[in-house]
PDB file of C-alpha atoms in Angstrom:
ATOM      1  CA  UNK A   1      11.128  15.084  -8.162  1.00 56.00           C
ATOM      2  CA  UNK A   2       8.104  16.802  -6.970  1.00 63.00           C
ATOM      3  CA  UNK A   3       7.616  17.311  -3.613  1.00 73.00           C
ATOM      4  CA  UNK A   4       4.884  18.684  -1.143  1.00 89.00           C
ATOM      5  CA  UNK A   5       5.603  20.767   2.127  1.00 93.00           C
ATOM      6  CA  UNK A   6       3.284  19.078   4.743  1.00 95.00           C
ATOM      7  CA  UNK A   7       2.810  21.160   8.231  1.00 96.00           C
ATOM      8  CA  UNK A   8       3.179  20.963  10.782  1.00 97.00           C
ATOM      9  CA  UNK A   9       5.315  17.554  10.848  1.00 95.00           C
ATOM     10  CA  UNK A  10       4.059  16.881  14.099  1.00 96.00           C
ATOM     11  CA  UNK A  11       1.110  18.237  16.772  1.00 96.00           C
ATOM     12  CA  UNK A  12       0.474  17.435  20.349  1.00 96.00           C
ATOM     13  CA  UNK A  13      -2.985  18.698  21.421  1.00 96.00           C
ATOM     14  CA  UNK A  14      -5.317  17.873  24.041  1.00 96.00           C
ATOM     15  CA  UNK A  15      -8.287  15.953  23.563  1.00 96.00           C
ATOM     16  CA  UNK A  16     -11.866  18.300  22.089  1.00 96.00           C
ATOM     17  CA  UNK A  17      -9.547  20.796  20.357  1.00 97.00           C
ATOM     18  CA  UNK A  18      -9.677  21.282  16.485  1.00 97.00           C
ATOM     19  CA  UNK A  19      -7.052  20.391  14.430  1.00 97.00           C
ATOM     20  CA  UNK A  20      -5.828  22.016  10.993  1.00 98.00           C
ATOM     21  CA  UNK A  21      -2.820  20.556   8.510  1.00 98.00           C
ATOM     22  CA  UNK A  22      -1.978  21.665   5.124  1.00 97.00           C
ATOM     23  CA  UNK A  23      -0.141  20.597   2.326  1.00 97.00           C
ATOM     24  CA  UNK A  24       1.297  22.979  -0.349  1.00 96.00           C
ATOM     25  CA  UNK A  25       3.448  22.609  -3.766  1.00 94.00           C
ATOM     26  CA  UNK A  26       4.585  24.156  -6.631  1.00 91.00           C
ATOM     27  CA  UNK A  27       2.992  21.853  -9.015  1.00 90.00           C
ATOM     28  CA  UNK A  28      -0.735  22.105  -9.629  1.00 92.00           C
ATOM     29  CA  UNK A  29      -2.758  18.701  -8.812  1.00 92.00           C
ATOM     30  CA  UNK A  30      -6.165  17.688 -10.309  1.00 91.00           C
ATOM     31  CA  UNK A  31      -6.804  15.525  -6.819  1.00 93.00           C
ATOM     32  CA  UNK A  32      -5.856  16.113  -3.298  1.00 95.00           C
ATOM     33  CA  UNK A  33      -6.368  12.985  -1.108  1.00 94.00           C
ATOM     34  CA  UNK A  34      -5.917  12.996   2.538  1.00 97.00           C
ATOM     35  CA  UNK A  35      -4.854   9.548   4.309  1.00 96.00           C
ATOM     36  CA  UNK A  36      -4.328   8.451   7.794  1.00 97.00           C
ATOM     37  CA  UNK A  37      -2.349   5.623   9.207  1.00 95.00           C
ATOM     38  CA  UNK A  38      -2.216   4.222  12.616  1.00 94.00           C
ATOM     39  CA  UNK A  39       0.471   2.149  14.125  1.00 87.00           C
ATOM     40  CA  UNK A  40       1.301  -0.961  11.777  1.00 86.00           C
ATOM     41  CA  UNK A  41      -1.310  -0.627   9.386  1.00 90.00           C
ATOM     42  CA  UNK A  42      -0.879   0.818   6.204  1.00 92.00           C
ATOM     43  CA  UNK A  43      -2.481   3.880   4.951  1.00 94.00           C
ATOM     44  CA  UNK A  44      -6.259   4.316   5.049  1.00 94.00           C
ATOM     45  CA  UNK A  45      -7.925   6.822   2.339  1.00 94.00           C
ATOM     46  CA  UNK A  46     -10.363   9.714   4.814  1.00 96.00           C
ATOM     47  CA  UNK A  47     -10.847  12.231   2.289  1.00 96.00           C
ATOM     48  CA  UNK A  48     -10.515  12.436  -2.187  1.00 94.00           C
ATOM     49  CA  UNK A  49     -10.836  16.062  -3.561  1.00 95.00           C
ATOM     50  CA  UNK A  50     -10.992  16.898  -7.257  1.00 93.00           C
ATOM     51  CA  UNK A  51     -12.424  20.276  -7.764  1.00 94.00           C
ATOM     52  CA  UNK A  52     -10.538  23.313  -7.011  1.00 95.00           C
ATOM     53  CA  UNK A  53     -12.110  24.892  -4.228  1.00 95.00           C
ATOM     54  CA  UNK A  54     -14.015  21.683  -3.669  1.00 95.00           C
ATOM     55  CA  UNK A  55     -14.738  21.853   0.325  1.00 97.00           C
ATOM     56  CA  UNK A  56     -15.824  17.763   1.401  1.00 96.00           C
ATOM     57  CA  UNK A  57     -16.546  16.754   5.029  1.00 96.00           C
ATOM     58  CA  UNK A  58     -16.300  13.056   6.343  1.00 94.00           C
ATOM     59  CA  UNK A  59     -17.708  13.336   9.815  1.00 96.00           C
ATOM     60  CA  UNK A  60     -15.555  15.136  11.984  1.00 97.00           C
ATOM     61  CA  UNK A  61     -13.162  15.880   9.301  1.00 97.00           C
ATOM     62  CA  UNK A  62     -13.325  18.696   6.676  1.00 98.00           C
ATOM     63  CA  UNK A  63     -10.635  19.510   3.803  1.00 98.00           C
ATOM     64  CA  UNK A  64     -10.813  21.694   1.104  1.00 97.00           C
ATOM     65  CA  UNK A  65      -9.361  21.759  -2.357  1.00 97.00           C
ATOM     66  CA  UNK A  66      -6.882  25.054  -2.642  1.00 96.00           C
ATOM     67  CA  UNK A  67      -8.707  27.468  -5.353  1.00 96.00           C
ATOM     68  CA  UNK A  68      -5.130  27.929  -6.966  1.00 94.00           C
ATOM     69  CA  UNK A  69      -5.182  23.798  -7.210  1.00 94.00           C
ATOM     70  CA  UNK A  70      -1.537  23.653  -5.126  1.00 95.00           C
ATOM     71  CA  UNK A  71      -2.573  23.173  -1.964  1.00 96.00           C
ATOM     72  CA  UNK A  72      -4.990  21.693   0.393  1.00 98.00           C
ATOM     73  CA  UNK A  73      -6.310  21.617   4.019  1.00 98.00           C
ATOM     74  CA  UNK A  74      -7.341  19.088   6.695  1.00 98.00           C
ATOM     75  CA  UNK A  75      -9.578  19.786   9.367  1.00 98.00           C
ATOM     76  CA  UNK A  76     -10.724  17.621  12.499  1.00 98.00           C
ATOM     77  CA  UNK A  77     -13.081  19.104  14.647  1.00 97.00           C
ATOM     78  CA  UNK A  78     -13.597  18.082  18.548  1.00 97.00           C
ATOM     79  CA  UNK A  79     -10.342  15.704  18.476  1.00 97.00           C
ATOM     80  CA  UNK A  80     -10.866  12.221  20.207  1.00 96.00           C
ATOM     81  CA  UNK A  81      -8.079   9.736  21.188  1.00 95.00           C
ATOM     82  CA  UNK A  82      -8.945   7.071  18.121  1.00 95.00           C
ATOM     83  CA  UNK A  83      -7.426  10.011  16.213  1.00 96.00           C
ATOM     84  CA  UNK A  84      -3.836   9.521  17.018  1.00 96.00           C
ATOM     85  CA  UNK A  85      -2.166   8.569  14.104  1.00 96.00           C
ATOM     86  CA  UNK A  86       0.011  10.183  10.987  1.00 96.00           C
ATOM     87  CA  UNK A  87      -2.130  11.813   8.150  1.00 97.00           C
ATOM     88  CA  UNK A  88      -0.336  11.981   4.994  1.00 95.00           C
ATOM     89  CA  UNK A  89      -1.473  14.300   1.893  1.00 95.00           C
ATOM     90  CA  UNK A  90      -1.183  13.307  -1.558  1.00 93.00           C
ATOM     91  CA  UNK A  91      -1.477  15.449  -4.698  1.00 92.00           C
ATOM     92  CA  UNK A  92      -2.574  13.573  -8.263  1.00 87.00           C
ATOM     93  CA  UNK A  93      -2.111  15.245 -12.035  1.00 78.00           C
ATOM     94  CA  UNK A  94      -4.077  13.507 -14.379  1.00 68.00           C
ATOM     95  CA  UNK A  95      -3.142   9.379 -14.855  1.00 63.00           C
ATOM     96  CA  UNK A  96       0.283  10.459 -13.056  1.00 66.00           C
ATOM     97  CA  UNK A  97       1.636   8.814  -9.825  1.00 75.00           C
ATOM     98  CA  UNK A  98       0.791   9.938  -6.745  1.00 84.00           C
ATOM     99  CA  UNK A  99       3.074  12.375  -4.880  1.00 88.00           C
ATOM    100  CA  UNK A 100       3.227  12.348  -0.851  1.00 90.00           C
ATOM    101  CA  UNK A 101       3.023  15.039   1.715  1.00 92.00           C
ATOM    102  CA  UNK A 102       6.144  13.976   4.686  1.00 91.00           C
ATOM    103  CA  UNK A 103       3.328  13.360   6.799  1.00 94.00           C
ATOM    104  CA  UNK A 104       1.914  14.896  10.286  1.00 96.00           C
ATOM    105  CA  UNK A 105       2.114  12.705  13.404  1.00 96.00           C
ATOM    106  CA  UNK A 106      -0.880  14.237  15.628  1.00 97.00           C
ATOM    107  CA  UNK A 107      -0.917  12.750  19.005  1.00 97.00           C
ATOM    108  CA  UNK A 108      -3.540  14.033  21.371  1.00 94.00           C
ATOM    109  CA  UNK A 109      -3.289  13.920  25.729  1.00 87.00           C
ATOM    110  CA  UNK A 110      -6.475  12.539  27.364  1.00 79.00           C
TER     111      UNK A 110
ATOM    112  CA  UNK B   1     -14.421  -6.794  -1.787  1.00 69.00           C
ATOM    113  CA  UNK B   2     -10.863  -7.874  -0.043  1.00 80.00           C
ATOM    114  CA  UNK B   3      -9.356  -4.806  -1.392  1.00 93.00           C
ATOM    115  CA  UNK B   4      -6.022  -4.742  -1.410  1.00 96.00           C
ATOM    116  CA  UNK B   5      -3.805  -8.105   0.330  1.00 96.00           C
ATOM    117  CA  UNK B   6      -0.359  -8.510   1.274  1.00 97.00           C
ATOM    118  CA  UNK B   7       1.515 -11.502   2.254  1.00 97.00           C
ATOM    119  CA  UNK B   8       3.539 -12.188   4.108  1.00 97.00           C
ATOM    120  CA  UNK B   9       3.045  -9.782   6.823  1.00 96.00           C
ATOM    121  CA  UNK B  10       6.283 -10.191   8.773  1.00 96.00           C
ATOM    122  CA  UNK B  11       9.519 -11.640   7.083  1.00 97.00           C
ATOM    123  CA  UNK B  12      13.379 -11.923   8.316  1.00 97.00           C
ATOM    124  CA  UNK B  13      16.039 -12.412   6.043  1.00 97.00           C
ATOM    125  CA  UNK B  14      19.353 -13.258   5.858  1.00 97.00           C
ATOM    126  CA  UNK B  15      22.071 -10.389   3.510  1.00 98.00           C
ATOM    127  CA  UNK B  16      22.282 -11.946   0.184  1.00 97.00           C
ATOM    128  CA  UNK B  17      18.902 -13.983   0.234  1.00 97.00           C
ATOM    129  CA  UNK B  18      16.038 -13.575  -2.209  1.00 97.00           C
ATOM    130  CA  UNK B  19      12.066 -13.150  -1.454  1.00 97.00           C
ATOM    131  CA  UNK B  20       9.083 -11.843  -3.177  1.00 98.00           C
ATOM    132  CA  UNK B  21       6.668 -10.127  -1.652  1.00 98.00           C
ATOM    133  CA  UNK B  22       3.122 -10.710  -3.178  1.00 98.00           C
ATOM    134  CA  UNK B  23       0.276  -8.175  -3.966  1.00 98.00           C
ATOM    135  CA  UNK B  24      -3.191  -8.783  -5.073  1.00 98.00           C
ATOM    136  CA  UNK B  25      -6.373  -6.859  -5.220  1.00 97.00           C
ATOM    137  CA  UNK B  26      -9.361  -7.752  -6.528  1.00 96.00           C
ATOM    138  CA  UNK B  27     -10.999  -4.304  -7.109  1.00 95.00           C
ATOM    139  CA  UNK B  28     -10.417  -4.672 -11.457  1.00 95.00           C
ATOM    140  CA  UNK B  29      -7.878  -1.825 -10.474  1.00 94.00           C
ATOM    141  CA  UNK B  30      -5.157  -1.033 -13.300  1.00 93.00           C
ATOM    142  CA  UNK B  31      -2.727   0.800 -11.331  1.00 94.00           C
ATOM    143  CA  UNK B  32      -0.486  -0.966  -8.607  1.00 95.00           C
ATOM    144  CA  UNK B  33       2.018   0.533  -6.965  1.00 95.00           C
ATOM    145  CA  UNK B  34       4.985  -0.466  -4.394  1.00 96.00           C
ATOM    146  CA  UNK B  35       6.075   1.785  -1.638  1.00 95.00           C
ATOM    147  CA  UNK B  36       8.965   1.690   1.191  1.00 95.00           C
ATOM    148  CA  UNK B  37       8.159   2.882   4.073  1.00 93.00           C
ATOM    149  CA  UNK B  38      11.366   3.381   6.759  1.00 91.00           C
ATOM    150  CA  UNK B  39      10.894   4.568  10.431  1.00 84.00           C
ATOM    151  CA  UNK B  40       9.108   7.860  10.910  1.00 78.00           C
ATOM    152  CA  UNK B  41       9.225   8.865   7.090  1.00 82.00           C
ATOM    153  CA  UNK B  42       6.684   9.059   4.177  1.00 84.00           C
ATOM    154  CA  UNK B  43       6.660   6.884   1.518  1.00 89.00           C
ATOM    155  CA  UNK B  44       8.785   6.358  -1.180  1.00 89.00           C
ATOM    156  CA  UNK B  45       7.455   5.301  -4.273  1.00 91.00           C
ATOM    157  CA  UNK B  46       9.627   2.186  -5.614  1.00 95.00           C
ATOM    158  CA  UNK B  47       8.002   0.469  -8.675  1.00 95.00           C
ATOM    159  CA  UNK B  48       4.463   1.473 -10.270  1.00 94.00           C
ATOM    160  CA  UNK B  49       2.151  -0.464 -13.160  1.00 95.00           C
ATOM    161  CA  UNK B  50      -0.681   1.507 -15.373  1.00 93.00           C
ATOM    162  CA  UNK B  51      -1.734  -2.023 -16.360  1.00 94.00           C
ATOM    163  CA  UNK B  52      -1.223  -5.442 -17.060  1.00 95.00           C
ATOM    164  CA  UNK B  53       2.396  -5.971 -18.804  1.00 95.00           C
ATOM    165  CA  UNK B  54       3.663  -2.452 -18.340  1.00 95.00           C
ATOM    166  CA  UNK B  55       5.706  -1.509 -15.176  1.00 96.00           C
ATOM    167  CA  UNK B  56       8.325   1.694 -14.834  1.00 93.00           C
ATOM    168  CA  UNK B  57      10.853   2.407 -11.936  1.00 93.00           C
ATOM    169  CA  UNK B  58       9.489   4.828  -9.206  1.00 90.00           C
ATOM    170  CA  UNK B  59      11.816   6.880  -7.053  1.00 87.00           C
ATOM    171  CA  UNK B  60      13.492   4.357  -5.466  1.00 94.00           C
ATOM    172  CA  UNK B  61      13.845   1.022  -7.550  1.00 96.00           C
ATOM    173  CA  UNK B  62      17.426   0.020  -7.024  1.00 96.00           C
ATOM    174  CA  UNK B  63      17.441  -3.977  -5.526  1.00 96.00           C
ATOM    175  CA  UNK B  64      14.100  -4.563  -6.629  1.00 98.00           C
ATOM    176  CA  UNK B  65      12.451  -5.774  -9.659  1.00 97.00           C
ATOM    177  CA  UNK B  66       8.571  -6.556 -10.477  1.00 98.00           C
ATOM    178  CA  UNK B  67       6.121  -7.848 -12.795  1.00 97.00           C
ATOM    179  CA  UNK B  68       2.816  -7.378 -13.939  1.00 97.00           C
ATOM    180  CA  UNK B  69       1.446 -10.704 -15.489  1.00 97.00           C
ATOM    181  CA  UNK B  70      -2.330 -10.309 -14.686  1.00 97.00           C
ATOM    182  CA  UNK B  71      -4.515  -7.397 -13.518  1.00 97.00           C
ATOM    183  CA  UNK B  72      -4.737  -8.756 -10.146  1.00 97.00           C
ATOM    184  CA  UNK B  73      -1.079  -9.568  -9.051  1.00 98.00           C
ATOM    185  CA  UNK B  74       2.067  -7.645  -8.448  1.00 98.00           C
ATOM    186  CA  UNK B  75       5.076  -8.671  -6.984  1.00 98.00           C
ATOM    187  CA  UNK B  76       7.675  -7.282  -5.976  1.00 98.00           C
ATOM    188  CA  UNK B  77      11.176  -9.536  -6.229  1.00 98.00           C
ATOM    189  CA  UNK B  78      14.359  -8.857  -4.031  1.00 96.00           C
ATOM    190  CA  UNK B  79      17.105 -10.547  -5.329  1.00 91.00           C
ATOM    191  CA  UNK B  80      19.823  -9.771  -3.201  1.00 95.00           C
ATOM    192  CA  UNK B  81      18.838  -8.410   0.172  1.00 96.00           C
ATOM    193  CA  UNK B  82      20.463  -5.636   2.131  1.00 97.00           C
ATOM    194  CA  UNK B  83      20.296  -4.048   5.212  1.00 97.00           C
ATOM    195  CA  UNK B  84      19.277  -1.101   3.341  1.00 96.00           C
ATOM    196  CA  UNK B  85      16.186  -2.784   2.268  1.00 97.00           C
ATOM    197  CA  UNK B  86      14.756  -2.922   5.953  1.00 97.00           C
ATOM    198  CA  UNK B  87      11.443  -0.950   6.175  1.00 97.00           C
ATOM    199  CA  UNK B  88       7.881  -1.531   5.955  1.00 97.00           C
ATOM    200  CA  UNK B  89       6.452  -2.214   2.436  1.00 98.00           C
ATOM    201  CA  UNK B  90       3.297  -0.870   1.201  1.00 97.00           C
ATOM    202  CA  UNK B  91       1.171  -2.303  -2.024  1.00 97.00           C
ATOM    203  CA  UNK B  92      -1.611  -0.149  -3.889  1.00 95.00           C
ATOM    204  CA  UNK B  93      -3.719   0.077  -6.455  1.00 95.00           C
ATOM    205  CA  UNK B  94      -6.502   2.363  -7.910  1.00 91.00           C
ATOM    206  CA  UNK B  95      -8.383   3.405 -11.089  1.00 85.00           C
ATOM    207  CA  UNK B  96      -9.118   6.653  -9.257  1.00 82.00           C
ATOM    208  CA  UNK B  97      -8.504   6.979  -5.315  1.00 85.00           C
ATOM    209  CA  UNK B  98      -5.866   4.959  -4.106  1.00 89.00           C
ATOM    210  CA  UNK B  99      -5.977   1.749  -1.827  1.00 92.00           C
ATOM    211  CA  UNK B 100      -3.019   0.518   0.631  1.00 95.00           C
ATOM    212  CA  UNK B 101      -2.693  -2.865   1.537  1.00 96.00           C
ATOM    213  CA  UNK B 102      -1.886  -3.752   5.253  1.00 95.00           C
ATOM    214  CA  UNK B 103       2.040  -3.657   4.648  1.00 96.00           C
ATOM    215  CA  UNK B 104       4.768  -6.517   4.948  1.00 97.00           C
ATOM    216  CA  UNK B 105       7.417  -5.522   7.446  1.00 96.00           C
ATOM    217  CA  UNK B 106      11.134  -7.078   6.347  1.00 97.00           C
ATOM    218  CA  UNK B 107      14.205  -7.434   8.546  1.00 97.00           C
ATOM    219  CA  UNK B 108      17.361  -7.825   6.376  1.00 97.00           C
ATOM    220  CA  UNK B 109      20.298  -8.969   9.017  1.00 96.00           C
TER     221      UNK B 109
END
Protein backbone atom coordinates (compact mmCIF):
# COMPACT_ATOMS: atom_id res chain seq x y z
CA UNK A 1 0.00 0.00 0.00
CA UNK A 2 1.01 3.53 0.08
CA UNK A 3 3.06 4.69 2.58
CA UNK A 4 4.58 8.06 3.91
CA UNK A 5 8.19 8.49 5.43
CA UNK A 6 7.54 10.65 8.59
CA UNK A 7 10.89 12.25 10.31
CA UNK A 8 12.22 12.27 12.52
CA UNK A 9 10.28 9.31 14.45
CA UNK A 10 11.10 10.85 17.54
CA UNK A 11 12.65 14.46 19.05
CA UNK A 12 13.74 15.43 22.47
CA UNK A 13 14.20 19.23 22.72
CA UNK A 14 14.21 21.64 25.39
CA UNK A 15 11.51 23.85 26.13
CA UNK A 16 11.40 27.64 23.67
CA UNK A 17 13.16 25.85 20.79
CA UNK A 18 11.42 25.47 17.31
CA UNK A 19 10.46 22.40 16.06
CA UNK A 20 10.27 21.12 12.28
CA UNK A 21 8.76 17.46 10.99
CA UNK A 22 8.08 16.41 7.55
CA UNK A 23 6.33 13.92 5.80
CA UNK A 24 7.21 12.77 2.22
CA UNK A 25 5.77 10.07 -0.44
CA UNK A 26 5.80 8.95 -3.70
CA UNK A 27 2.22 9.43 -4.35
CA UNK A 28 0.89 12.93 -4.92
CA UNK A 29 -1.98 14.04 -2.30
CA UNK A 30 -4.66 16.74 -2.90
CA UNK A 31 -4.68 17.33 1.22
CA UNK A 32 -2.02 17.17 3.78
CA UNK A 33 -3.45 17.15 7.36
CA UNK A 34 -1.34 17.33 10.36
CA UNK A 35 -2.74 15.66 13.74
CA UNK A 36 -1.55 15.44 17.23
CA UNK A 37 -2.36 13.02 19.95
CA UNK A 38 -1.58 13.07 23.55
CA UNK A 39 -1.53 10.20 25.91
CA UNK A 40 -4.95 8.17 25.70
CA UNK A 41 -6.81 10.34 23.58
CA UNK A 42 -7.26 9.81 20.13
CA UNK A 43 -6.05 11.96 17.41
CA UNK A 44 -6.87 15.68 17.32
CA UNK A 45 -6.91 17.50 13.70
CA UNK A 46 -4.10 21.01 14.17
CA UNK A 47 -3.65 21.75 10.68
CA UNK A 48 -5.79 20.75 6.85
CA UNK A 49 -3.80 21.83 3.69
CA UNK A 50 -5.18 21.60 0.16
CA UNK A 51 -3.28 23.80 -2.12
CA UNK A 52 0.10 22.98 -3.24
CA UNK A 53 2.32 25.36 -1.80
CA UNK A 54 -0.49 26.37 0.50
CA UNK A 55 1.56 27.76 3.73
CA UNK A 56 -1.40 27.84 6.93
CA UNK A 57 -0.47 28.84 10.52
CA UNK A 58 -2.57 27.81 13.68
CA UNK A 59 -0.94 29.79 16.42
CA UNK A 60 2.32 28.60 17.16
CA UNK A 61 2.22 26.10 14.47
CA UNK A 62 2.96 26.60 10.72
CA UNK A 63 2.91 23.80 7.84
CA UNK A 64 3.11 24.13 4.38
CA UNK A 65 1.76 22.20 1.46
CA UNK A 66 4.98 20.71 -0.68
CA UNK A 67 4.82 22.66 -4.24
CA UNK A 68 5.46 19.13 -5.91
CA UNK A 69 2.09 18.00 -3.79
CA UNK A 70 4.26 14.86 -2.05
CA UNK A 71 5.25 16.23 0.85
CA UNK A 72 4.59 18.49 3.68
CA UNK A 73 6.06 20.32 6.75
CA UNK A 74 5.19 21.04 10.40
CA UNK A 75 6.46 23.79 12.26
CA UNK A 76 6.08 24.80 16.09
CA UNK A 77 7.64 27.79 17.08
CA UNK A 78 8.77 28.64 20.89
CA UNK A 79 7.92 24.89 22.11
CA UNK A 80 5.97 24.71 25.51
CA UNK A 81 5.45 21.55 27.66
CA UNK A 82 1.44 21.13 26.63
CA UNK A 83 3.20 20.19 23.38
CA UNK A 84 4.40 16.78 24.25
CA UNK A 85 2.62 14.46 22.34
CA UNK A 86 2.91 12.33 18.81
CA UNK A 87 1.97 14.34 15.59
CA UNK A 88 0.98 12.17 12.85
CA UNK A 89 0.76 13.37 9.00
CA UNK A 90 -1.78 12.26 6.70
CA UNK A 91 -1.89 12.61 2.91
CA UNK A 92 -5.62 12.54 1.03
CA UNK A 93 -6.20 11.95 -3.03
CA UNK A 94 -9.44 12.94 -3.96
CA UNK A 95 -12.62 10.84 -2.05
CA UNK A 96 -9.71 8.19 -1.24
CA UNK A 97 -8.83 6.99 2.33
CA UNK A 98 -6.56 8.61 4.27
CA UNK A 99 -2.93 7.42 4.40
CA UNK A 100 -0.74 7.93 7.74
CA UNK A 101 2.68 9.29 8.35
CA UNK A 102 4.44 6.53 11.35
CA UNK A 103 4.20 9.38 13.50
CA UNK A 104 6.82 11.71 15.55
CA UNK A 105 6.85 11.43 19.35
CA UNK A 106 8.28 15.06 20.39
CA UNK A 107 8.92 15.24 24.02
CA UNK A 108 10.35 18.46 25.31
CA UNK A 109 12.69 18.91 28.97
CA UNK A 110 11.47 21.82 31.16
CA UNK B 1 -21.83 19.22 18.06
CA UNK B 2 -20.59 15.84 20.04
CA UNK B 3 -18.44 15.04 17.17
CA UNK B 4 -17.33 11.89 17.06
CA UNK B 5 -18.31 9.15 20.34
CA UNK B 6 -17.02 5.93 21.28
CA UNK B 7 -18.22 3.49 23.74
CA UNK B 8 -17.11 1.69 25.62
CA UNK B 9 -13.94 3.27 26.52
CA UNK B 10 -12.17 0.41 28.30
CA UNK B 11 -13.17 -3.33 27.65
CA UNK B 12 -11.49 -6.86 28.75
CA UNK B 13 -12.25 -9.89 27.10
CA UNK B 14 -11.94 -13.29 27.35
CA UNK B 15 -10.10 -15.46 23.75
CA UNK B 16 -13.03 -16.64 21.87
CA UNK B 17 -15.68 -13.99 23.12
CA UNK B 18 -17.59 -11.57 20.92
CA UNK B 19 -18.12 -7.56 21.39
CA UNK B 20 -18.98 -4.66 19.29
CA UNK B 21 -17.60 -1.65 19.63
CA UNK B 22 -20.01 1.30 18.77
CA UNK B 23 -19.37 4.56 16.75
CA UNK B 24 -21.55 7.50 16.24
CA UNK B 25 -21.14 11.02 15.10
CA UNK B 26 -23.50 13.38 14.58
CA UNK B 27 -21.65 15.79 12.20
CA UNK B 28 -24.08 14.42 8.79
CA UNK B 29 -20.52 12.96 7.96
CA UNK B 30 -20.55 10.14 5.12
CA UNK B 31 -17.28 8.67 5.67
CA UNK B 32 -16.48 6.51 8.87
CA UNK B 33 -13.63 4.82 9.34
CA UNK B 34 -12.07 2.16 11.97
CA UNK B 35 -8.49 2.20 12.97
CA UNK B 36 -6.12 -0.10 15.30
CA UNK B 37 -3.90 1.46 17.03
CA UNK B 38 -1.04 -0.99 18.91
CA UNK B 39 1.71 0.38 21.29
CA UNK B 40 3.97 3.06 19.87
CA UNK B 41 2.73 2.60 16.15
CA UNK B 42 0.51 4.58 13.68
CA UNK B 43 -2.63 3.57 12.70
CA UNK B 44 -3.81 0.96 10.72
CA UNK B 45 -6.72 1.42 8.78
CA UNK B 46 -9.17 -1.71 9.38
CA UNK B 47 -12.68 -1.15 7.85
CA UNK B 48 -13.89 2.22 6.03
CA UNK B 49 -17.69 3.40 4.78
CA UNK B 50 -18.25 6.26 1.89
CA UNK B 51 -21.87 6.12 3.08
CA UNK B 52 -24.75 4.58 4.41
CA UNK B 53 -24.94 0.72 3.20
CA UNK B 54 -21.54 0.56 1.58
CA UNK B 55 -18.45 -0.59 3.63
CA UNK B 56 -14.93 -2.13 2.06
CA UNK B 57 -12.01 -3.85 4.00
CA UNK B 58 -9.09 -1.44 4.93
CA UNK B 59 -5.58 -2.73 5.51
CA UNK B 60 -6.16 -4.75 8.21
CA UNK B 61 -9.77 -6.35 8.35
CA UNK B 62 -9.12 -9.93 9.28
CA UNK B 63 -11.43 -10.80 12.76
CA UNK B 64 -13.55 -7.98 12.25
CA UNK B 65 -16.65 -7.25 10.45
CA UNK B 66 -18.95 -3.92 10.29
CA UNK B 67 -21.98 -2.34 9.15
CA UNK B 68 -23.29 0.73 8.00
CA UNK B 69 -27.16 0.86 8.61
CA UNK B 70 -27.63 4.68 9.13
CA UNK B 71 -25.43 7.74 8.50
CA UNK B 72 -24.75 8.13 12.06
CA UNK B 73 -23.62 4.62 13.35
CA UNK B 74 -20.79 2.27 12.71
CA UNK B 75 -19.84 -0.62 14.44
CA UNK B 76 -17.38 -2.53 14.44
CA UNK B 77 -18.15 -6.51 15.43
CA UNK B 78 -15.42 -8.98 16.80
CA UNK B 79 -16.56 -12.26 16.62
CA UNK B 80 -13.94 -14.27 17.89
CA UNK B 81 -11.38 -12.40 19.94
CA UNK B 82 -7.64 -12.86 19.97
CA UNK B 83 -4.80 -11.75 21.63
CA UNK B 84 -3.84 -10.28 18.45
CA UNK B 85 -6.72 -8.00 18.56
CA UNK B 86 -5.30 -6.07 21.72
CA UNK B 87 -4.70 -2.36 20.86
CA UNK B 88 -6.42 0.82 21.07
CA UNK B 89 -9.30 1.41 18.57
CA UNK B 90 -9.92 4.56 16.86
CA UNK B 91 -13.46 5.65 15.04
CA UNK B 92 -13.67 8.57 12.34
CA UNK B 93 -15.55 10.21 10.13
CA UNK B 94 -15.44 13.24 7.70
CA UNK B 95 -16.93 14.78 4.52
CA UNK B 96 -13.65 16.67 4.23
CA UNK B 97 -11.08 16.83 7.29
CA UNK B 98 -11.16 13.97 9.38
CA UNK B 99 -12.48 13.57 13.07
CA UNK B 100 -11.17 10.83 15.73
CA UNK B 101 -13.22 9.74 18.37
CA UNK B 102 -11.65 9.35 21.93
CA UNK B 103 -10.65 5.55 21.30
CA UNK B 104 -11.84 2.23 23.10
CA UNK B 105 -8.88 0.41 24.56
CA UNK B 106 -9.49 -3.72 24.45
CA UNK B 107 -7.60 -6.37 26.41
CA UNK B 108 -8.06 -9.82 24.77
CA UNK B 109 -6.60 -12.48 27.54
Amino acid sequence: GQQLNQSPQSMFIQEGEDVSMNCTSSSIFNTWLWYKQDPGEGPVLLIALYKAGELTSNGRLTAQFGITRKDSFLNISASIPSDVGIYFCAGQQGAQKLVFGQGTRLTINP
Amino acid sequence: NAGVTQTPKFRILKIGQSMTLQCTQDMNHNYMYWYRQDPGMGLKLIYYSVGAGITDKGEVPNGYNVSRSTTEDFPLRLELAAPSQTSVYFCASRNYEQYFGPGTRLTVT
